[in-house]
Amino acid sequence: KYNPNGDGHFLEDESTKIFARKVADHYSARTNQTLEERENSPIIHLKKLNNWIKSVLIQLYARQGGAVLDLACGKGGDLIKWDKAKIGYYVGVDIAEGSMEDCRTRYNGDADHHQRRNKFTFPARLICGDCYEIHLDKVLADDAPFDICSCQFALHYSWSTEARARRALANISSLLRPGGTLIGTMPDANVIIKKLREAEGLDFGNSVYWIHFDEEFSEKKFKSSKPFGIKYKFHLEDAVDCPEWIVPFHVFKSLAEEYDLELVFAKNSHEFVHEYIKKSEYVDLMRRLGALGDGNQDQSTLSQDEWEVAYLYLAFVLKKRGQPDRT
Ligand code: SAM
């Protein structure tokens, strides 16, 4: 399609929308599991480990009474973590209608839901929409500014086009207060591309996941200054089965800087675990979550294959430039 108002580029609009829909439909269709189903999941310890990583990030950066923007919040799996951090306000946005439905039920307190007994202490606004398309600064004008924005296991869905990646960062930047924090987790492109280079063909994986790149995967594009739309299919047992996009971290970092978001740190999940497990409060949390038997990567709990999936991800923290208002 030709963009008559634009700068002469052909729009990738149509296929981009189709892929965004595919991702949304995939997550929408995932129904809530019973406690028993969850405990029997082949990746239960990985799920617990990921919850631990998100909890540590939240405990490190959430402010008591602060306003939280949870981009791609999914079913609201982090609501309890935010509650524990005693936040003052929560806005969750996700593209998947089904997930938002579950999130609403979880927030409002569903008697049948194993995780929810009492009401949450903070007010919340839950919105269904495409975080990488909509101008959220307009939609959330009355809710901004936020002290913290969280985007967990989801920012890579914005890298289908440069326009979407930029929209994601513009939304985050315009809604955060100066000095506000962006915390998140996403695939570690360096690990994924290294594994692809070592693979026989265009697929690799283990008993719980596989990744498939299309024939047209281009090293040249990956190394270029505009590495958007590098698509692969990701399958994770009992969790994910949809198209995703590579986010070369150094480009993410410099693009974020254009939007006044400065990198504080980025760490692969393995490194993150090794670093924070040394701190007693986080070991205790790990034990309570039941992710790792004795606080190490105990293989009797977290399997080697799950630990390898953890290696596919990184955790990051960025700060919005400027000084917070002292009023
Ligand atoms: N953040 C949640 C968590 O950590 O439990 C959910 C993570 S799930 C792996 C990825 C989420 O990203 C899904 O809920 C999906 O619907 C959401 N998502 C994908 N593309 C999106 C978009 N364009 N706008 C908003 N949400 C999106």
Short mmCIF file of C-alpha atoms and ligand atoms in Angstrom, two decimals:
data_model
loop_
_atom_site.label_atom_id
_atom_site.label_comp_id
_atom_site.label_asym_id
_atom_site.label_seq_id
_atom_site.Cartn_x
_atom_site.Cartn_y
_atom_site.Cartn_z
CA LYS A 1 0.00 0.00 0.00
CA TYR A 2 1.29 3.46 -0.86
CA ASN A 3 1.16 6.11 1.80
CA PRO A 4 -0.24 9.20 0.03
CA ASN A 5 0.40 11.52 2.97
CA GLY A 6 3.78 10.14 3.90
CA ASP A 7 7.27 10.43 2.63
CA GLY A 8 6.91 8.02 -0.27
CA HIS A 9 7.54 4.82 1.65
CA PHE A 10 5.35 1.80 1.15
CA LEU A 11 3.37 1.09 4.26
CA GLU A 12 3.80 -2.26 5.92
CA ASP A 13 0.53 -1.44 7.61
CA GLU A 14 -1.54 -4.37 6.44
CA SER A 15 0.79 -7.21 7.43
CA THR A 16 1.84 -5.41 10.61
CA LYS A 17 -1.81 -5.26 11.71
CA ILE A 18 -2.31 -8.92 10.84
CA PHE A 19 0.66 -9.93 12.99
CA ALA A 20 -0.43 -7.70 15.89
CA ARG A 21 -3.83 -9.40 15.66
CA LYS A 22 -2.19 -12.85 15.62
CA VAL A 23 -0.32 -12.02 18.81
CA ALA A 24 -3.48 -10.61 20.44
CA ASP A 25 -5.58 -13.62 19.43
CA HIS A 26 -2.97 -16.01 20.73
CA TYR A 27 -2.89 -14.41 24.19
CA SER A 28 -6.65 -13.82 24.21
CA ALA A 29 -7.30 -17.50 23.68
CA ARG A 30 -5.20 -18.56 26.65
CA THR A 31 -7.68 -19.24 29.42
CA ASN A 32 -6.94 -19.07 33.12
CA GLN A 33 -5.50 -22.27 34.49
CA THR A 34 -6.65 -23.99 37.64
CA LEU A 35 -4.07 -24.21 40.41
CA GLU A 36 -3.63 -27.91 39.64
CA GLU A 37 -3.09 -27.29 35.91
CA ARG A 38 -0.55 -24.61 36.74
CA GLU A 39 1.40 -26.83 39.13
CA ASN A 40 1.50 -29.57 36.48
CA SER A 41 2.84 -27.28 33.78
CA PRO A 42 6.13 -28.48 32.23
CA ILE A 43 7.48 -24.97 32.78
CA ILE A 44 6.10 -24.31 36.27
CA HIS A 45 9.54 -23.53 37.72
CA LEU A 46 10.37 -21.21 34.84
CA LYS A 47 7.08 -19.36 35.46
CA LYS A 48 8.00 -19.06 39.13
CA LEU A 49 11.50 -17.89 38.26
CA ASN A 50 10.08 -15.23 35.92
CA ASN A 51 7.69 -14.13 38.66
CA TRP A 52 10.67 -13.85 41.00
CA ILE A 53 12.58 -11.69 38.49
CA LYS A 54 9.56 -9.40 38.07
CA SER A 55 9.06 -9.23 41.86
CA VAL A 56 12.68 -8.24 42.41
CA LEU A 57 12.42 -5.50 39.76
CA ILE A 58 9.22 -4.22 41.37
CA GLN A 59 10.67 -4.29 44.87
CA LEU A 60 13.78 -2.50 43.68
CA TYR A 61 12.01 0.32 41.85
CA ALA A 62 8.38 0.70 42.99
CA ARG A 63 7.63 3.64 45.27
CA GLN A 64 5.07 3.43 48.02
CA GLY A 65 2.00 5.39 46.90
CA GLY A 66 3.37 5.67 43.35
CA ALA A 67 1.41 5.58 40.08
CA VAL A 68 2.12 2.51 37.92
CA LEU A 69 1.61 2.00 34.19
CA ASP A 70 1.68 -1.70 33.32
CA LEU A 71 2.03 -1.92 29.52
CA ALA A 72 0.94 -5.28 28.09
CA CYS A 73 -0.25 -6.26 31.55
CA GLY A 74 -1.82 -9.52 30.35
CA LYS A 75 -4.11 -11.21 32.85
CA GLY A 76 -2.84 -8.99 35.65
CA GLY A 77 -0.40 -11.57 36.98
CA ASP A 78 1.64 -8.79 38.58
CA LEU A 79 -1.26 -7.12 40.47
CA ILE A 80 -0.34 -8.87 43.73
CA LYS A 81 3.31 -7.88 43.33
CA TRP A 82 2.26 -4.23 42.98
CA ASP A 83 -0.07 -4.55 45.95
CA LYS A 84 2.81 -5.79 48.08
CA ALA A 85 4.78 -2.72 46.99
CA LYS A 86 1.90 -0.57 48.34
CA ILE A 87 1.44 1.47 45.18
CA GLY A 88 -1.18 4.20 45.00
CA TYR A 89 -2.60 3.79 41.50
CA TYR A 90 -2.44 1.26 38.67
CA VAL A 91 -3.20 1.48 34.97
CA GLY A 92 -2.98 -1.73 32.94
CA VAL A 93 -3.18 -1.83 29.14
CA ASP A 94 -3.17 -4.92 26.92
CA ILE A 95 -4.22 -5.68 23.35
CA ALA A 96 -5.75 -9.08 24.16
CA GLU A 97 -9.44 -8.77 25.03
CA GLY A 98 -9.55 -12.17 26.74
CA SER A 99 -6.58 -11.32 28.95
CA MET A 100 -8.09 -7.98 29.93
CA GLU A 101 -11.27 -9.78 30.87
CA ASP A 102 -9.25 -12.07 33.18
CA CYS A 103 -7.35 -9.08 34.52
CA ARG A 104 -10.60 -7.32 35.39
CA THR A 105 -11.92 -10.44 37.15
CA ARG A 106 -8.68 -10.77 39.08
CA TYR A 107 -8.71 -7.13 40.13
CA ASN A 108 -12.37 -7.14 41.14
CA GLY A 109 -11.91 -10.30 43.17
CA ASP A 110 -13.24 -13.56 41.84
CA ALA A 111 -14.34 -15.94 44.57
CA ASP A 112 -13.23 -18.92 42.45
CA HIS A 113 -9.86 -17.49 41.69
CA HIS A 114 -7.15 -19.08 43.77
CA GLN A 115 -5.02 -15.96 43.97
CA ARG A 116 -7.55 -13.41 45.05
CA ARG A 117 -9.26 -13.16 48.39
CA ASN A 118 -9.46 -9.47 49.25
CA LYS A 119 -9.79 -6.34 47.20
CA PHE A 120 -6.65 -4.57 46.14
CA THR A 121 -5.76 -1.48 48.11
CA PHE A 122 -5.16 0.73 45.07
CA PRO A 123 -7.62 2.03 42.46
CA ALA A 124 -7.03 0.78 38.93
CA ARG A 125 -7.94 1.55 35.35
CA LEU A 126 -7.81 -1.33 32.88
CA ILE A 127 -7.78 -0.60 29.17
CA CYS A 128 -7.83 -2.85 26.13
CA GLY A 129 -5.71 -1.46 23.31
CA ASP A 130 -2.57 -1.67 21.20
CA CYS A 131 0.20 0.00 23.24
CA TYR A 132 2.41 0.25 20.17
CA GLU A 133 -0.17 1.95 17.95
CA ILE A 134 -2.38 4.15 20.11
CA HIS A 135 -1.25 7.56 21.33
CA LEU A 136 -1.50 6.61 24.98
CA ASP A 137 -0.52 10.11 26.10
CA LYS A 138 -3.96 11.24 24.88
CA VAL A 139 -5.88 8.29 26.33
CA LEU A 140 -4.11 8.60 29.69
CA ALA A 141 -3.76 12.39 29.83
CA ASP A 142 -5.71 12.52 33.11
CA ASP A 143 -3.78 9.64 34.69
CA ALA A 144 -0.24 10.83 33.91
CA PRO A 145 2.45 11.31 34.99
CA PHE A 146 3.44 7.86 36.19
CA ASP A 147 6.29 7.12 38.60
CA ILE A 148 7.03 3.80 37.02
CA CYS A 149 6.21 1.96 33.81
CA SER A 150 6.51 -1.82 33.62
CA CYS A 151 6.56 -3.76 30.35
CA GLN A 152 7.10 -7.43 31.11
CA PHE A 153 7.84 -9.99 28.40
CA ALA A 154 6.17 -7.80 25.80
CA LEU A 155 8.23 -4.90 24.45
CA HIS A 156 9.60 -7.08 21.64
CA TYR A 157 6.11 -7.21 20.10
CA SER A 158 6.64 -3.56 19.19
CA TRP A 159 9.68 -4.27 16.99
CA SER A 160 7.71 -5.35 13.91
CA THR A 161 8.27 -1.86 12.46
CA GLU A 162 10.28 1.19 13.38
CA ALA A 163 7.05 3.20 13.71
CA ARG A 164 5.69 0.81 16.35
CA ALA A 165 8.97 0.61 18.27
CA ARG A 166 9.05 4.41 18.31
CA ARG A 167 5.40 4.65 19.35
CA ALA A 168 6.09 2.30 22.28
CA LEU A 169 8.99 4.46 23.48
CA ALA A 170 7.15 7.73 22.81
CA ASN A 171 4.19 6.49 24.86
CA ILE A 172 6.40 5.42 27.75
CA SER A 173 8.46 8.59 27.72
CA SER A 174 5.53 10.97 27.51
CA LEU A 175 3.71 9.27 30.38
CA LEU A 176 6.63 8.95 32.82
CA ARG A 177 7.48 11.80 35.11
CA PRO A 178 11.05 13.18 34.93
CA GLY A 179 13.22 10.76 36.88
CA GLY A 180 10.56 8.04 36.49
CA THR A 181 11.57 4.43 35.84
CA LEU A 182 10.90 1.90 33.09
CA ILE A 183 11.37 -1.71 34.17
CA GLY A 184 10.99 -4.69 31.89
CA THR A 185 11.95 -8.07 30.56
CA MET A 186 12.27 -9.18 26.95
CA PRO A 187 14.12 -11.70 24.79
CA ASP A 188 17.91 -11.33 24.72
CA ALA A 189 18.63 -10.92 20.99
CA ASN A 190 22.33 -11.71 21.44
CA VAL A 191 21.53 -15.11 22.89
CA ILE A 192 18.89 -15.90 20.27
CA ILE A 193 21.10 -14.90 17.33
CA LYS A 194 24.08 -16.79 18.80
CA LYS A 195 21.93 -19.90 19.05
CA LEU A 196 20.71 -19.39 15.48
CA ARG A 197 24.30 -19.13 14.21
CA GLU A 198 25.20 -22.35 16.03
CA ALA A 199 22.09 -24.19 14.78
CA GLU A 200 22.16 -26.57 11.81
CA GLY A 201 19.26 -24.84 10.08
CA LEU A 202 16.81 -22.12 10.98
CA ASP A 203 15.37 -23.89 14.04
CA PHE A 204 16.63 -24.62 17.49
CA GLY A 205 15.15 -25.44 20.86
CA ASN A 206 14.79 -28.12 23.53
CA SER A 207 12.00 -30.13 25.16
CA VAL A 208 10.07 -27.02 26.26
CA TYR A 209 10.67 -24.47 23.48
CA TRP A 210 11.56 -23.99 19.85
CA ILE A 211 12.38 -20.98 17.73
CA HIS A 212 12.03 -20.88 13.96
CA PHE A 213 13.40 -18.15 11.72
CA ASP A 214 12.04 -17.56 8.25
CA GLU A 215 14.25 -18.32 5.26
CA GLU A 216 14.75 -14.63 4.73
CA PHE A 217 16.60 -14.00 8.01
CA SER A 218 19.32 -11.52 7.14
CA GLU A 219 22.50 -11.01 9.16
CA LYS A 220 22.92 -7.76 7.25
CA LYS A 221 19.61 -6.42 8.50
CA PHE A 222 20.38 -7.59 12.03
CA LYS A 223 23.63 -5.64 11.99
CA SER A 224 22.11 -2.55 10.32
CA SER A 225 21.01 0.60 12.12
CA LYS A 226 17.36 -0.23 11.37
CA PRO A 227 16.91 -3.83 12.48
CA PHE A 228 13.10 -3.82 12.68
CA GLY A 229 10.76 -6.57 11.51
CA ILE A 230 13.20 -9.46 12.09
CA LYS A 231 10.56 -12.05 12.77
CA TYR A 232 10.75 -15.53 14.26
CA LYS A 233 8.18 -17.95 15.52
CA PHE A 234 8.44 -18.72 19.22
CA HIS A 235 6.89 -21.74 20.84
CA LEU A 236 7.08 -22.27 24.59
CA GLU A 237 5.20 -25.25 26.00
CA ASP A 238 2.11 -24.21 27.89
CA ALA A 239 2.76 -20.50 27.36
CA VAL A 240 3.58 -18.96 23.97
CA ASP A 241 3.07 -19.81 20.32
CA CYS A 242 3.24 -16.72 18.15
CA PRO A 243 5.38 -14.46 15.97
CA GLU A 244 7.93 -12.31 17.77
CA TRP A 245 10.57 -9.79 16.71
CA ILE A 246 14.27 -9.50 17.49
CA VAL A 247 15.27 -6.43 19.49
CA PRO A 248 19.03 -5.81 19.13
CA PHE A 249 19.72 -4.25 22.49
CA HIS A 250 22.26 -1.61 21.44
CA VAL A 251 19.72 -0.18 18.96
CA PHE A 252 16.99 -0.31 21.59
CA LYS A 253 19.28 1.60 23.94
CA SER A 254 20.06 4.36 21.45
CA LEU A 255 16.45 4.63 20.27
CA ALA A 256 15.31 4.93 23.89
CA GLU A 257 17.82 7.76 24.40
CA GLU A 258 16.08 9.68 21.62
CA TYR A 259 13.02 9.58 23.88
CA ASP A 260 14.94 10.71 26.99
CA LEU A 261 15.09 7.22 28.42
CA GLU A 262 18.56 6.38 29.72
CA LEU A 263 19.77 2.89 30.40
CA VAL A 264 20.38 2.04 34.06
CA PHE A 265 21.15 -1.63 33.43
CA ALA A 266 20.35 -4.61 31.26
CA LYS A 267 21.18 -8.11 32.45
CA ASN A 268 20.54 -11.52 31.03
CA SER A 269 18.20 -13.50 33.35
CA HIS A 270 21.05 -15.83 34.34
CA GLU A 271 23.19 -12.91 35.42
CA PHE A 272 20.19 -11.31 37.14
CA VAL A 273 19.53 -14.49 39.14
CA HIS A 274 23.18 -14.86 40.13
CA GLU A 275 23.37 -11.27 41.26
CA TYR A 276 20.14 -10.94 43.26
CA ILE A 277 20.02 -14.41 44.73
CA LYS A 278 22.97 -13.35 46.89
CA LYS A 279 20.70 -10.97 48.78
CA SER A 280 18.88 -12.64 51.65
CA GLU A 281 15.49 -10.96 51.13
CA TYR A 282 15.37 -12.23 47.54
CA VAL A 283 16.47 -15.76 48.44
CA ASP A 284 13.55 -15.88 50.86
CA LEU A 285 11.23 -14.63 48.14
CA MET A 286 12.56 -17.29 45.78
CA ARG A 287 11.87 -19.97 48.40
CA ARG A 288 8.36 -18.67 48.99
CA LEU A 289 7.66 -18.70 45.26
CA GLY A 290 9.12 -22.19 45.06
CA ALA A 291 11.11 -21.45 41.91
CA LEU A 292 14.39 -22.96 43.01
CA GLY A 293 14.54 -25.63 45.67
CA ASP A 294 17.32 -24.29 47.84
CA GLY A 295 18.01 -20.93 46.36
CA ASN A 296 20.44 -22.20 43.72
CA GLN A 297 19.71 -23.40 40.22
CA ASP A 298 18.81 -26.69 41.76
CA GLN A 299 18.10 -29.02 38.85
CA SER A 300 15.67 -31.09 40.93
CA THR A 301 13.26 -28.19 40.68
CA LEU A 302 14.09 -26.00 37.69
CA SER A 303 14.99 -28.33 34.82
CA GLN A 304 18.03 -27.73 32.63
CA ASP A 305 15.70 -27.05 29.70
CA GLU A 306 13.75 -24.44 31.67
CA TRP A 307 17.01 -22.83 32.80
CA GLU A 308 18.03 -22.63 29.11
CA VAL A 309 14.78 -20.78 28.33
CA ALA A 310 15.53 -18.32 31.15
CA TYR A 311 18.78 -17.58 29.30
CA LEU A 312 16.76 -16.35 26.30
CA TYR A 313 15.59 -13.30 28.29
CA LEU A 314 17.04 -10.19 29.80
CA ALA A 315 15.83 -7.70 32.40
CA PHE A 316 16.28 -3.97 31.90
CA VAL A 317 15.83 -0.69 33.75
CA LEU A 318 15.76 2.77 32.15
CA LYS A 319 15.24 6.19 33.68
CA LYS A 320 13.42 9.16 32.19
CA ARG A 321 15.78 12.11 32.05
CA GLY A 322 15.18 15.05 34.36
CA GLN A 323 14.69 15.75 38.02
CA PRO A 324 11.51 14.73 39.81
CA ASP A 325 9.22 17.53 40.96
CA ARG A 326 9.75 18.17 44.61
CA THR A 327 6.30 19.69 45.16
N1 SAM B 1 3.14 -8.63 31.15
C1 SAM B 1 2.37 -9.83 31.42
C2 SAM B 1 3.12 -10.74 32.35
O1 SAM B 1 4.32 -10.55 32.54
O2 SAM B 1 2.50 -11.67 32.89
C3 SAM B 1 2.00 -10.57 30.12
C4 SAM B 1 3.16 -11.08 29.32
S1 SAM B 1 2.69 -12.01 27.87
C5 SAM B 1 4.11 -12.96 27.58
C6 SAM B 1 2.78 -10.80 26.60
C7 SAM B 1 1.61 -9.82 26.61
O3 SAM B 1 1.84 -8.79 25.65
C8 SAM B 1 0.29 -10.46 26.24
O4 SAM B 1 -0.65 -10.23 27.26
C9 SAM B 1 -0.10 -9.75 24.95
O5 SAM B 1 -1.48 -9.62 24.75
C10 SAM B 1 0.60 -8.41 25.14
N2 SAM B 1 0.79 -7.65 23.91
C11 SAM B 1 1.37 -8.05 22.76
N3 SAM B 1 1.33 -7.08 21.84
C12 SAM B 1 0.72 -6.01 22.43
C13 SAM B 1 0.36 -4.71 21.98
N4 SAM B 1 0.64 -4.33 20.74
N5 SAM B 1 -0.27 -3.87 22.83
C14 SAM B 1 -0.58 -4.29 24.10
N6 SAM B 1 -0.28 -5.51 24.57
C15 SAM B 1 0.37 -6.37 23.75
#
